């Protein structure tokens, strides 16, 4: 029951905040504001993950679920805004589908499977610290990408070679 309520709290908070936040982001031109909103959301994800290590009472989990919902709303509203601007014209359906399949479905499936195995081997606290470290690396990646967003704002194109 406790975990179910925690998931509900996170989903409700995210749902209530994401659309108004997206509207606010859309009002500003450029991607600087999107970047800062994503960075803030990423920071909240780290707080949530580390917080899970230290909770002792259900109310603490519920409070962290609010943090998770705010972080998720920030990340998704800003990410969708940036992604929509950079989707290739004529291939929007394919690119959104690739994002959905790999960014939202396969990653959850692999994360759940690998995470479950690691929890059995290493325990929850170790896996949560590992998750926090990966969240931190993802935040560093945002900092690395920031100059590319600024260049895009000035009219230069971003080309990814690989």
Tab-separated table of N, CA, C and O in Angstrom, residues 3 6 9 13 17 19 25 30 32-33 41 50-51 54 74-76 85-86 89 112 119 124 137 150 152 158:
chain	number	residue	atom	x	y	z
A	3	UNK	N	4.002	1.783	-1.103
A	3	UNK	CA	4.675	2.002	-2.382
A	3	UNK	C	3.668	2.457	-3.433
A	3	UNK	O	3.959	3.344	-4.242
A	6	UNK	N	2.991	6.046	-2.904
A	6	UNK	CA	4.168	6.831	-3.300
A	6	UNK	C	4.204	7.014	-4.819
A	6	UNK	O	4.463	8.120	-5.315
A	9	UNK	N	1.461	9.488	-5.770
A	9	UNK	CA	1.835	10.874	-5.436
A	9	UNK	C	2.771	11.435	-6.495
A	9	UNK	O	2.574	12.545	-6.999
A	13	UNK	N	1.701	14.575	-8.935
A	13	UNK	CA	2.481	15.822	-8.913
A	13	UNK	C	3.041	16.115	-10.302
A	13	UNK	O	2.937	17.241	-10.795
A	17	UNK	N	1.976	19.403	-12.753
A	17	UNK	CA	2.980	20.436	-13.028
A	17	UNK	C	3.495	20.463	-14.467
A	17	UNK	O	3.892	21.518	-14.949
A	19	UNK	N	2.300	20.189	-17.659
A	19	UNK	CA	1.696	21.018	-18.712
A	19	UNK	C	1.853	22.512	-18.417
A	19	UNK	O	2.293	23.268	-19.297
A	25	UNK	N	7.685	27.299	-20.397
A	25	UNK	CA	8.895	27.116	-21.199
A	25	UNK	C	8.646	27.563	-22.639
A	25	UNK	O	9.504	28.213	-23.248
A	30	UNK	N	14.306	30.289	-27.636
A	30	UNK	CA	15.617	29.721	-27.335
A	30	UNK	C	15.495	28.521	-26.411
A	30	UNK	O	14.407	28.118	-26.019
A	32	UNK	N	17.770	28.117	-23.604
A	32	UNK	CA	18.466	28.339	-22.340
A	32	UNK	C	17.572	27.985	-21.150
A	32	UNK	O	17.997	27.309	-20.224
A	33	UNK	N	16.332	28.434	-21.195
A	33	UNK	CA	15.398	28.134	-20.100
A	33	UNK	C	15.105	26.639	-20.036
A	33	UNK	O	15.019	26.064	-18.943
A	41	UNK	N	15.529	19.600	-12.866
A	41	UNK	CA	14.857	18.300	-12.776
A	41	UNK	C	15.851	17.174	-12.545
A	41	UNK	O	15.604	16.270	-11.747
A	50	UNK	N	19.115	9.518	-3.819
A	50	UNK	CA	19.905	9.484	-2.576
A	50	UNK	C	18.971	9.456	-1.370
A	50	UNK	O	19.223	8.745	-0.389
A	51	UNK	N	17.877	10.192	-1.450
A	51	UNK	CA	16.911	10.205	-0.344
A	51	UNK	C	16.350	8.828	-0.036
A	51	UNK	O	16.105	8.495	1.132
A	54	UNK	N	18.070	6.819	2.696
A	54	UNK	CA	18.019	7.236	4.096
A	54	UNK	C	16.633	7.229	4.732
A	54	UNK	O	16.511	7.500	5.924
A	74	UNK	N	9.784	18.593	-14.614
A	74	UNK	CA	10.811	19.482	-15.171
A	74	UNK	C	11.555	18.811	-16.321
A	74	UNK	O	11.732	19.401	-17.395
A	75	UNK	N	12.002	17.593	-16.079
A	75	UNK	CA	12.768	16.889	-17.112
A	75	UNK	C	11.958	16.676	-18.379
A	75	UNK	O	12.428	16.957	-19.489
A	76	UNK	N	10.757	16.183	-18.242
A	76	UNK	CA	9.984	15.828	-19.433
A	76	UNK	C	9.479	17.059	-20.183
A	76	UNK	O	9.519	17.081	-21.418
A	85	UNK	N	11.808	20.573	-31.156
A	85	UNK	CA	12.465	21.551	-32.011
A	85	UNK	C	13.515	20.923	-32.921
A	85	UNK	O	13.818	21.453	-33.976
A	86	UNK	N	14.096	19.821	-32.483
A	86	UNK	CA	15.198	19.224	-33.231
A	86	UNK	C	14.804	17.980	-34.028
A	86	UNK	O	15.656	17.390	-34.689
A	89	UNK	N	12.295	17.244	-39.918
A	89	UNK	CA	11.035	17.426	-40.632
A	89	UNK	C	10.825	16.260	-41.596
A	89	UNK	O	11.725	15.873	-42.317
A	112	UNK	N	14.889	-2.244	-15.035
A	112	UNK	CA	14.206	-3.091	-14.059
A	112	UNK	C	14.851	-4.461	-13.937
A	112	UNK	O	15.073	-4.967	-12.827
A	119	UNK	N	20.214	-5.780	-7.261
A	119	UNK	CA	19.712	-5.699	-5.883
A	119	UNK	C	19.858	-7.050	-5.187
A	119	UNK	O	20.258	-7.116	-4.016
A	124	UNK	N	19.918	-3.168	-1.855
A	124	UNK	CA	19.268	-1.930	-2.293
A	124	UNK	C	20.174	-0.713	-2.165
A	124	UNK	O	20.268	0.102	-3.076
A	137	UNK	N	26.129	11.423	-13.593
A	137	UNK	CA	26.766	11.411	-14.916
A	137	UNK	C	25.835	11.982	-15.984
A	137	UNK	O	26.275	12.718	-16.871
A	150	UNK	N	23.322	26.594	-26.937
A	150	UNK	CA	23.565	28.014	-27.201
A	150	UNK	C	23.904	28.255	-28.664
A	150	UNK	O	23.433	29.209	-29.262
A	152	UNK	N	22.943	26.448	-31.177
A	152	UNK	CA	21.711	26.226	-31.936
A	152	UNK	C	20.834	27.468	-31.860
A	152	UNK	O	20.216	27.848	-32.846
A	158	UNK	N	23.473	21.623	-35.195
A	158	UNK	CA	24.172	20.609	-34.409
A	158	UNK	C	24.245	19.366	-35.284
A	158	UNK	O	23.228	18.858	-35.752
